[in-house]
Short mmCIF file of C-alpha atoms in Angstrom, two decimals:
data_model
loop_
_atom_site.label_atom_id
_atom_site.label_comp_id
_atom_site.label_asym_id
_atom_site.label_seq_id
_atom_site.Cartn_x
_atom_site.Cartn_y
_atom_site.Cartn_z
CA MET A 82 29.85 11.61 41.55
CA SER A 83 28.66 8.19 42.63
CA ASP A 84 25.19 7.39 43.97
CA LEU A 85 24.73 8.49 47.44
CA ARG A 86 22.15 6.26 49.69
CA ILE A 87 19.35 7.33 51.84
CA PRO A 88 18.90 4.34 54.14
CA PRO A 89 15.10 3.20 54.73
CA ARG A 90 12.95 5.66 57.01
CA SER A 91 15.22 8.39 56.69
CA ALA A 92 15.90 11.53 54.61
CA ALA A 93 18.64 13.76 53.12
CA GLY A 94 18.90 17.30 52.87
CA PHE A 95 21.30 19.24 50.59
CA GLU A 96 21.33 22.07 48.37
CA LEU A 97 21.05 21.92 44.39
CA LYS A 98 22.46 24.25 42.55
CA ALA A 99 20.80 26.09 39.57
CA GLY A 100 21.44 24.00 36.36
CA GLN A 101 22.26 20.92 38.18
CA LEU A 102 20.41 17.84 37.60
CA LEU A 103 18.76 15.56 40.41
CA THR A 104 18.38 12.06 39.77
CA VAL A 105 16.59 10.03 41.99
CA ILE A 106 16.85 6.23 42.21
CA ASP A 107 14.71 3.45 43.17
CA PRO A 108 17.59 0.90 43.76
CA GLU A 109 15.21 -2.19 44.58
CA GLY A 110 12.02 -1.05 43.11
CA ILE A 111 8.70 -0.63 44.67
CA GLN A 112 9.75 2.36 46.92
CA VAL A 113 8.48 6.04 47.52
CA ALA A 114 10.84 9.28 47.94
CA ASP A 115 9.01 12.35 49.01
CA LEU A 116 10.83 15.44 47.47
CA LEU A 117 10.89 18.95 48.54
CA ALA A 118 12.35 22.14 47.21
CA TYR A 119 12.85 25.22 48.77
CA SER A 120 14.63 28.47 47.23
CA LEU A 121 17.88 28.94 48.62
CA ALA A 122 17.59 32.67 48.51
CA ASP A 123 14.23 32.79 50.55
CA PRO A 124 12.89 29.38 51.67
CA ARG A 125 9.50 30.87 52.00
CA GLU A 126 9.16 30.13 48.38
CA VAL A 127 8.62 26.44 48.00
CA ILE A 128 7.06 23.93 45.52
CA SER A 129 3.16 23.99 45.47
CA ASN A 130 1.19 21.36 44.06
CA GLY A 131 -1.64 23.97 43.54
CA ARG A 132 0.43 26.08 41.32
CA THR A 133 1.95 23.14 39.42
CA PHE A 134 -1.55 22.04 38.64
CA ASP A 135 -2.79 25.03 37.44
CA TYR A 136 0.27 25.92 35.03
CA GLU A 137 0.93 22.24 34.14
CA GLU A 138 -3.09 21.49 34.02
CA THR A 139 -2.41 17.97 35.00
CA ILE A 140 -2.47 16.09 38.12
CA ARG A 141 0.02 13.32 36.32
CA LEU A 142 3.49 14.93 36.05
CA THR A 143 6.44 13.31 34.06
CA THR A 144 8.85 14.32 31.55
CA GLY A 145 8.71 17.71 30.51
CA ASN A 146 6.55 18.93 33.06
CA ARG A 147 7.82 21.77 35.69
CA LEU A 148 7.38 21.86 39.39
CA TRP A 149 6.29 25.59 40.10
CA SER A 150 6.37 27.29 43.50
CA ASN A 151 4.01 29.46 45.47
CA ARG A 152 5.33 32.39 43.95
CA SER A 153 4.50 31.02 40.27
CA ASN A 154 8.26 30.44 39.61
CA VAL A 155 9.53 27.03 38.04
CA LEU A 156 11.92 25.49 40.58
CA LEU A 157 12.70 21.98 38.68
CA THR A 158 11.70 20.63 35.31
CA ILE A 159 11.50 16.61 35.15
CA GLU A 160 13.78 15.65 32.34
CA ALA A 161 13.72 12.09 32.58
CA ASP A 162 11.65 9.57 34.07
CA THR A 163 11.44 5.53 33.46
CA VAL A 164 8.27 5.33 35.60
CA GLY A 165 5.83 7.52 34.66
CA CYS A 166 3.78 7.36 37.88
CA HIS A 167 4.09 9.68 40.57
CA ASP A 168 1.93 11.62 43.14
CA PHE A 169 1.65 15.46 44.21
CA LEU A 170 -1.96 15.08 46.01
CA LEU A 171 -0.70 13.60 49.36
CA THR A 172 1.29 15.05 52.23
CA PRO A 173 4.09 13.24 53.87
CA CYS A 174 3.33 10.57 56.32
CA SER A 175 3.62 11.71 60.03
CA GLU A 176 3.14 10.41 63.33
CA ALA A 177 -0.57 11.62 62.77
CA THR A 178 -1.11 9.61 60.01
CA PHE A 179 0.28 6.46 61.30
CA ARG A 180 -2.01 6.78 64.29
CA HIS A 181 -4.76 7.30 61.83
CA PHE A 182 -3.97 4.69 58.97
CA TYR A 183 -1.86 2.11 60.94
CA PRO A 184 -3.25 1.75 64.46
CA GLU A 185 -2.05 -1.82 64.92
CA HIS A 186 1.74 -0.76 64.12
CA PRO A 187 4.29 1.42 66.15
CA VAL A 188 4.01 5.34 65.66
CA HIS A 189 6.79 6.62 63.33
CA ARG A 190 7.78 10.29 62.84
CA GLY A 191 7.50 9.26 59.14
CA CYS A 192 8.71 10.99 56.12
CA PHE A 193 7.19 14.56 57.49
CA GLY A 194 9.50 14.35 60.92
CA ASN A 195 12.47 13.03 58.71
CA LEU A 196 12.04 15.82 56.53
CA ALA A 197 11.94 18.39 59.55
CA GLU A 198 15.02 17.18 60.54
CA ALA A 199 16.75 17.34 57.18
CA LEU A 200 15.62 20.87 56.67
CA ALA A 201 16.00 22.26 60.09
CA PRO A 202 19.66 23.40 59.12
CA TRP A 203 18.20 26.09 56.76
CA GLY A 204 15.63 27.06 59.21
CA ILE A 205 12.54 25.52 57.69
CA GLU A 206 10.04 24.81 60.17
CA PRO A 207 7.74 21.94 60.21
CA ASP A 208 4.77 24.01 59.67
CA ALA A 209 6.46 25.10 56.32
CA ILE A 210 6.19 21.49 54.76
CA PRO A 211 3.46 21.49 52.11
CA VAL A 212 2.62 18.48 50.08
CA ALA A 213 5.85 16.82 48.96
CA PHE A 214 6.41 15.82 45.09
CA ASN A 215 6.06 12.00 46.04
CA CYS A 216 8.37 10.34 43.39
CA PHE A 217 7.24 6.78 42.32
CA MET A 218 4.45 6.99 44.47
CA ASN A 219 1.07 5.40 42.83
CA VAL A 220 -2.13 7.21 43.79
CA PRO A 221 -5.01 6.49 41.22
CA VAL A 222 -8.04 8.67 41.51
CA ASP A 223 -11.36 7.10 40.39
CA SER A 224 -14.09 8.73 38.23
CA ASP A 225 -15.58 9.38 41.56
CA GLY A 226 -12.63 11.39 42.92
CA LYS A 227 -11.77 8.55 45.57
CA VAL A 228 -8.10 8.38 46.01
CA SER A 229 -6.06 5.24 47.08
CA VAL A 230 -2.65 4.06 47.75
CA ILE A 231 -1.25 1.23 46.20
CA PRO A 232 2.38 -0.23 45.46
CA PRO A 233 4.55 1.70 43.23
CA VAL A 234 5.00 0.47 39.51
CA SER A 235 8.65 1.00 39.72
CA LYS A 236 11.34 -1.42 39.19
CA ALA A 237 14.91 -1.81 40.62
CA GLY A 238 17.00 0.79 38.96
CA ASP A 239 14.20 3.07 37.76
CA SER A 240 14.87 6.68 38.15
CA LEU A 241 13.27 10.46 37.89
CA SER A 242 15.93 13.37 36.74
CA LEU A 243 15.09 16.70 37.62
CA ARG A 244 16.62 19.99 36.67
CA ALA A 245 17.00 22.87 38.99
CA HIS A 246 16.07 26.45 37.78
CA GLN A 247 17.37 28.04 40.64
CA ASP A 248 19.59 27.32 43.88
CA LEU A 249 17.47 25.11 45.91
CA ILE A 250 17.25 23.12 49.32
CA ILE A 251 16.29 19.84 48.62
CA GLY A 252 14.73 17.50 51.17
CA ILE A 253 14.34 13.87 49.81
CA THR A 254 13.27 10.59 51.83
CA ALA A 255 13.28 6.82 51.74
CA CYS A 256 9.47 6.37 52.66
CA SER A 257 8.46 5.00 56.09
CA ALA A 258 4.72 4.15 55.41
CA TYR A 259 3.24 0.55 54.78
CA ALA A 260 1.08 1.30 51.99
CA SER A 261 3.12 3.57 50.00
CA ASN A 262 5.67 0.96 49.17
CA GLY A 263 3.76 -2.66 49.51
CA GLY A 264 4.71 -2.79 53.09
CA SER A 265 8.37 -2.94 52.89
CA PHE A 266 10.76 -0.26 53.80
CA LYS A 267 13.76 0.35 51.34
CA PRO A 268 16.39 2.85 50.46
CA ILE A 269 16.62 5.50 47.99
CA ASP A 270 19.62 6.35 45.97
CA TYR A 271 20.44 9.64 44.45
CA ARG A 272 22.76 11.55 42.07
CA ILE A 273 23.65 15.30 41.32
CA ASP A 274 25.25 15.92 37.88
CA SER A 275 26.31 19.49 36.51
CA MET B 207 -27.77 38.04 61.44
CA SER B 208 -28.59 38.72 57.68
CA ASP B 209 -26.73 37.75 54.72
CA LEU B 210 -23.31 39.91 54.03
CA ARG B 211 -22.29 40.58 50.36
CA ILE B 212 -18.91 40.07 49.00
CA PRO B 213 -18.67 42.48 45.87
CA PRO B 214 -17.41 41.04 42.76
CA ARG B 215 -13.57 40.70 42.55
CA SER B 216 -13.15 41.47 46.24
CA ALA B 217 -12.88 39.41 49.50
CA ALA B 218 -13.29 39.15 53.25
CA GLY B 219 -11.70 38.38 56.16
CA PHE B 220 -13.40 37.50 59.73
CA GLU B 221 -13.33 35.38 62.60
CA LEU B 222 -15.32 32.30 62.94
CA LYS B 223 -15.59 30.77 66.15
CA ALA B 224 -15.63 27.41 67.56
CA GLY B 225 -19.19 25.90 66.82
CA GLN B 226 -20.41 28.63 64.43
CA LEU B 227 -21.88 27.83 61.06
CA LEU B 228 -20.62 29.57 58.09
CA THR B 229 -22.87 29.57 55.15
CA VAL B 230 -21.39 30.55 51.57
CA ILE B 231 -23.97 31.44 49.24
CA ASP B 232 -23.89 32.04 45.34
CA PRO B 233 -26.52 34.76 45.01
CA GLU B 234 -26.86 34.68 41.35
CA GLY B 235 -25.38 31.38 40.43
CA ILE B 236 -22.17 30.14 38.61
CA GLN B 237 -19.74 31.86 40.54
CA VAL B 238 -16.56 30.64 42.73
CA ALA B 239 -15.62 31.58 46.23
CA ASP B 240 -12.02 30.67 47.44
CA LEU B 241 -12.15 29.76 51.01
CA LEU B 242 -9.35 29.75 53.53
CA ALA B 243 -9.00 28.96 57.34
CA TYR B 244 -6.14 29.61 59.67
CA SER B 245 -6.20 28.70 63.36
CA LEU B 246 -6.56 31.94 65.52
CA ALA B 247 -4.70 30.70 68.15
CA ASP B 248 -1.66 30.30 65.90
CA PRO B 249 -2.26 31.19 61.97
CA ARG B 250 0.76 28.88 61.18
CA GLU B 251 -2.10 26.23 61.22
CA VAL B 252 -3.94 26.47 57.75
CA ILE B 253 -6.05 24.13 55.79
CA SER B 254 -4.20 21.66 53.69
CA ASN B 255 -5.45 20.11 50.37
CA GLY B 256 -3.22 17.00 50.79
CA ARG B 257 -3.98 16.37 54.36
CA THR B 258 -7.40 16.77 53.71
CA PHE B 259 -7.22 14.01 50.62
CA ASP B 260 -5.21 12.01 52.81
CA TYR B 261 -7.69 11.65 55.67
CA GLU B 262 -10.91 12.01 53.50
CA GLU B 263 -9.47 9.69 50.82
CA THR B 264 -11.39 11.65 47.95
CA ILE B 265 -10.61 14.65 46.02
CA ARG B 266 -14.37 15.50 45.67
CA LEU B 267 -15.55 17.06 49.04
CA THR B 268 -19.15 17.46 49.90
CA THR B 269 -21.71 16.88 52.98
CA GLY B 270 -19.84 15.03 55.75
CA ASN B 271 -16.32 15.64 54.61
CA ARG B 272 -14.03 17.54 56.72
CA LEU B 273 -11.12 20.24 55.93
CA TRP B 274 -7.92 19.29 57.90
CA SER B 275 -4.94 21.58 58.76
CA ASN B 276 -1.23 21.12 58.06
CA ARG B 277 -1.35 19.76 61.73
CA SER B 278 -3.70 16.91 61.06
CA ASN B 279 -6.36 18.64 62.88
CA VAL B 280 -10.09 19.13 61.45
CA LEU B 281 -10.98 22.96 61.00
CA LEU B 282 -14.07 22.86 59.54
CA THR B 283 -16.86 20.04 58.68
CA ILE B 284 -19.14 20.37 55.42
CA GLU B 285 -22.61 20.39 56.94
CA ALA B 286 -24.86 20.86 54.08
CA ASP B 287 -24.17 21.46 50.42
CA THR B 288 -26.45 22.17 47.70
CA VAL B 289 -24.01 21.84 44.81
CA GLY B 290 -21.78 18.75 45.51
CA CYS B 291 -19.07 20.33 43.23
CA HIS B 292 -16.32 22.20 44.43
CA ASP B 293 -12.28 22.32 44.01
CA PHE B 294 -9.47 21.83 46.22
CA LEU B 295 -6.59 21.18 43.63
CA LEU B 296 -5.94 24.76 42.44
CA THR B 297 -4.53 27.80 43.73
CA PRO B 298 -6.26 31.35 43.85
CA CYS B 299 -5.92 33.28 40.72
CA SER B 300 -3.11 35.86 41.02
CA GLU B 301 -1.28 38.47 38.90
CA ALA B 302 1.00 35.88 37.66
CA THR B 303 -1.91 33.48 36.65
CA PHE B 304 -3.62 36.53 34.91
CA ARG B 305 -0.44 36.82 32.83
CA HIS B 306 -0.24 33.23 32.10
CA PHE B 307 -3.91 32.63 31.17
CA TYR B 308 -5.44 35.73 29.97
CA PRO B 309 -2.86 37.61 28.07
CA GLU B 310 -5.29 39.52 26.19
CA HIS B 311 -7.04 40.81 29.36
CA PRO B 312 -5.73 43.32 31.84
CA VAL B 313 -3.56 41.74 34.85
CA HIS B 314 -5.90 41.70 38.07
CA ARG B 315 -4.50 41.11 41.45
CA GLY B 316 -6.89 38.30 41.86
CA CYS B 317 -8.25 36.25 44.48
CA PHE B 318 -4.57 35.68 45.82
CA GLY B 319 -4.17 39.65 45.93
CA ASN B 320 -7.79 39.81 47.56
CA LEU B 321 -6.89 37.42 49.92
CA ALA B 322 -3.76 38.79 51.09
CA GLU B 323 -5.14 42.06 51.95
CA ALA B 324 -8.17 40.79 53.69
CA LEU B 325 -5.87 38.53 56.10
CA ALA B 326 -3.11 41.15 56.76
CA PRO B 327 -4.62 42.31 59.77
CA TRP B 328 -3.78 38.92 61.43
CA GLY B 329 -0.23 39.08 60.23
CA ILE B 330 -0.80 36.53 57.63
CA GLU B 331 1.74 36.90 54.66
CA PRO B 332 1.16 36.39 51.18
CA ASP B 333 3.35 33.26 51.41
CA ALA B 334 1.33 31.72 53.76
CA ILE B 335 -1.58 31.65 51.28
CA PRO B 336 -1.86 27.85 50.28
CA VAL B 337 -4.47 26.05 47.92
CA ALA B 338 -7.99 27.78 48.96
CA PHE B 339 -10.83 25.46 49.22
CA ASN B 340 -12.75 26.65 46.02
CA CYS B 341 -16.39 26.50 46.68
CA PHE B 342 -18.65 25.97 43.73
CA MET B 343 -15.55 25.78 41.35
CA ASN B 344 -15.96 22.94 38.71
CA VAL B 345 -12.41 21.14 37.84
CA PRO B 346 -12.82 18.06 36.14
CA VAL B 347 -10.27 15.56 36.26
CA ASP B 348 -9.89 13.22 33.29
CA SER B 349 -8.57 9.83 33.40
CA ASP B 350 -5.13 10.90 32.21
CA GLY B 351 -5.02 13.36 35.01
CA LYS B 352 -5.42 16.39 32.75
CA VAL B 353 -7.12 19.30 34.77
CA SER B 354 -9.76 21.75 33.14
CA VAL B 355 -11.54 24.75 34.40
CA ILE B 356 -15.30 24.92 33.54
CA PRO B 357 -18.33 26.97 34.60
CA PRO B 358 -19.88 26.03 37.91
CA VAL B 359 -22.85 23.84 37.95
CA SER B 360 -24.20 26.32 41.01
CA LYS B 361 -27.86 28.07 40.43
CA ALA B 362 -28.58 31.32 41.84
CA GLY B 363 -29.16 30.60 45.89
CA ASP B 364 -27.32 27.54 45.90
CA SER B 365 -25.24 27.07 49.25
CA LEU B 366 -22.53 25.14 51.33
CA SER B 367 -22.37 25.45 55.23
CA LEU B 368 -19.28 24.45 57.01
CA ARG B 369 -18.95 24.03 60.80
CA ALA B 370 -15.92 25.49 62.49
CA HIS B 371 -14.11 22.97 64.84
CA GLN B 372 -11.77 25.76 66.53
CA ASP B 373 -11.77 29.34 66.51
CA LEU B 374 -10.81 30.43 63.20
CA ILE B 375 -9.55 33.01 60.88
CA ILE B 376 -11.71 32.90 57.46
CA GLY B 377 -10.54 34.62 54.17
CA ILE B 378 -13.18 34.06 51.11
CA THR B 379 -13.69 35.83 47.75
CA ALA B 380 -16.00 36.46 44.94
CA CYS B 381 -13.81 34.96 42.13
CA SER B 382 -11.83 37.44 39.89
CA ALA B 383 -10.84 34.84 37.08
CA TYR B 384 -12.39 34.29 34.06
CA ALA B 385 -12.60 30.76 33.28
CA SER B 386 -13.69 29.70 36.89
CA ASN B 387 -17.06 31.64 36.63
CA GLY B 388 -18.08 31.54 32.86
CA GLY B 389 -16.43 35.07 32.20
CA SER B 390 -18.95 37.12 34.68
CA PHE B 391 -18.09 38.46 37.79
CA LYS B 392 -20.56 38.52 40.38
CA PRO B 393 -20.88 38.57 44.24
CA ILE B 394 -20.71 36.17 46.85
CA ASP B 395 -22.94 36.30 49.96
CA TYR B 396 -22.22 34.65 53.42
CA ARG B 397 -23.89 34.11 56.79
CA ILE B 398 -22.65 33.18 60.27
CA ASP B 399 -25.18 31.30 62.41
CA SER B 400 -24.45 30.02 66.06
#
C-alpha cells in the first residue's frame, strides 16, 4: 500500500492484524506521533508504559524492544527505528494540558481529544486512554528526575516500524502541542505491510 | 486513630475523605507499599503516572508534589516525606511478573492480585489497575534509561503523608516481590488523620 497521511493536529484509528508491520513516518521531520494499541478481541487490554518498563528494564525503547499490555502480553515489537528517541512517560496533550502549559494560546482538544474521536468506533472511552507511546518525542530525564520536552531529533523521512503480535486497534496522531514538535504542526504518514 | 497494620504480602482497601491525611509507615524499614487512588464519585478517575509526570515535570516525587488523575485533577498532595525515594514507573508485581523475574520461586498473586481483591468491593476490575505510586520503592534510572530495582533506603519508622483533594478509594499493599524489598517480606502500617 502507499503511505497514508494524518493531517496536522489530527488522528487516525484503524485495525492492525497479527503479523502486520506498521511503519510510522515523520515526513517533514521534528514531529511527534502518539501511538495507542488495544487488543481487538477485548479493548480493555491496552499498552502499558509500566508493564513495558518492567519487562524491557528501560524507559528508552528502540529496535528489539517490545510494547507490553496491562495484561502482561506483548502487543507490538519495534523492528526498525531510524531515530532511536521516543517517549513513554507522558500522556497525550489535551484541553487541560493546553490550559496548563500554553495559557497564551487557544485551547485545543489535542492528541487526547483526537484519539478519543478516532477510537470511539470501537467503543473505547476517553477514560481508557493511558500514556501513549510517543513516537519521535524527545523527553530527556536529568539525574534528579526532572523531565523536559524538547524538539525531536527526527529528520524528514525518519520512521519507526512495529510488528503486531495479535489483532489490534491502533490510534495514532500528528501531535497538536507546541513543545513536542518545536512549535510547528506537521503531518504524520503511516504504512501497513504484511 | 492508632496505626493500622497491613500484614506481609497483603493489601488494604478503604475510603479517604477530602481533606484527610493518609500516612504510610514502613515500620521495620526496607519495605515497599504500592498505593492506588480512585475517585469515590467515579472510580474511572484514577491516579496517572503520565499526567503526574506531565504536570510535576519530574519522575522523582516528594514533599510538595501532587499526584494527578487521568482527568487532570489533583487527587493527593505529598505533605511530608522522611525518605524522598519512591517510584511511579513500574506496575504492581503480579503472577506474570513472578513467572518472569522469579522462575525459581513459587508464583504469588503479588500486589496486583492483592489490590484487585482489596478494590473489588467498589466495583474496580483488575484491568482498571494502572501503575501504582510505589512508596519507598527504589528504582534508579541510569543515563541510558535503564531501570533497576534495588532495596529501599527507608529505615524503621520512616513515613510518607498524603492529603486527599477529593473523596477517594485507596488501595495499598505490603509488597510481595523479592527485588523491591531486598528479599524480605514485612508489614506496612498506615494512619488516617483529619
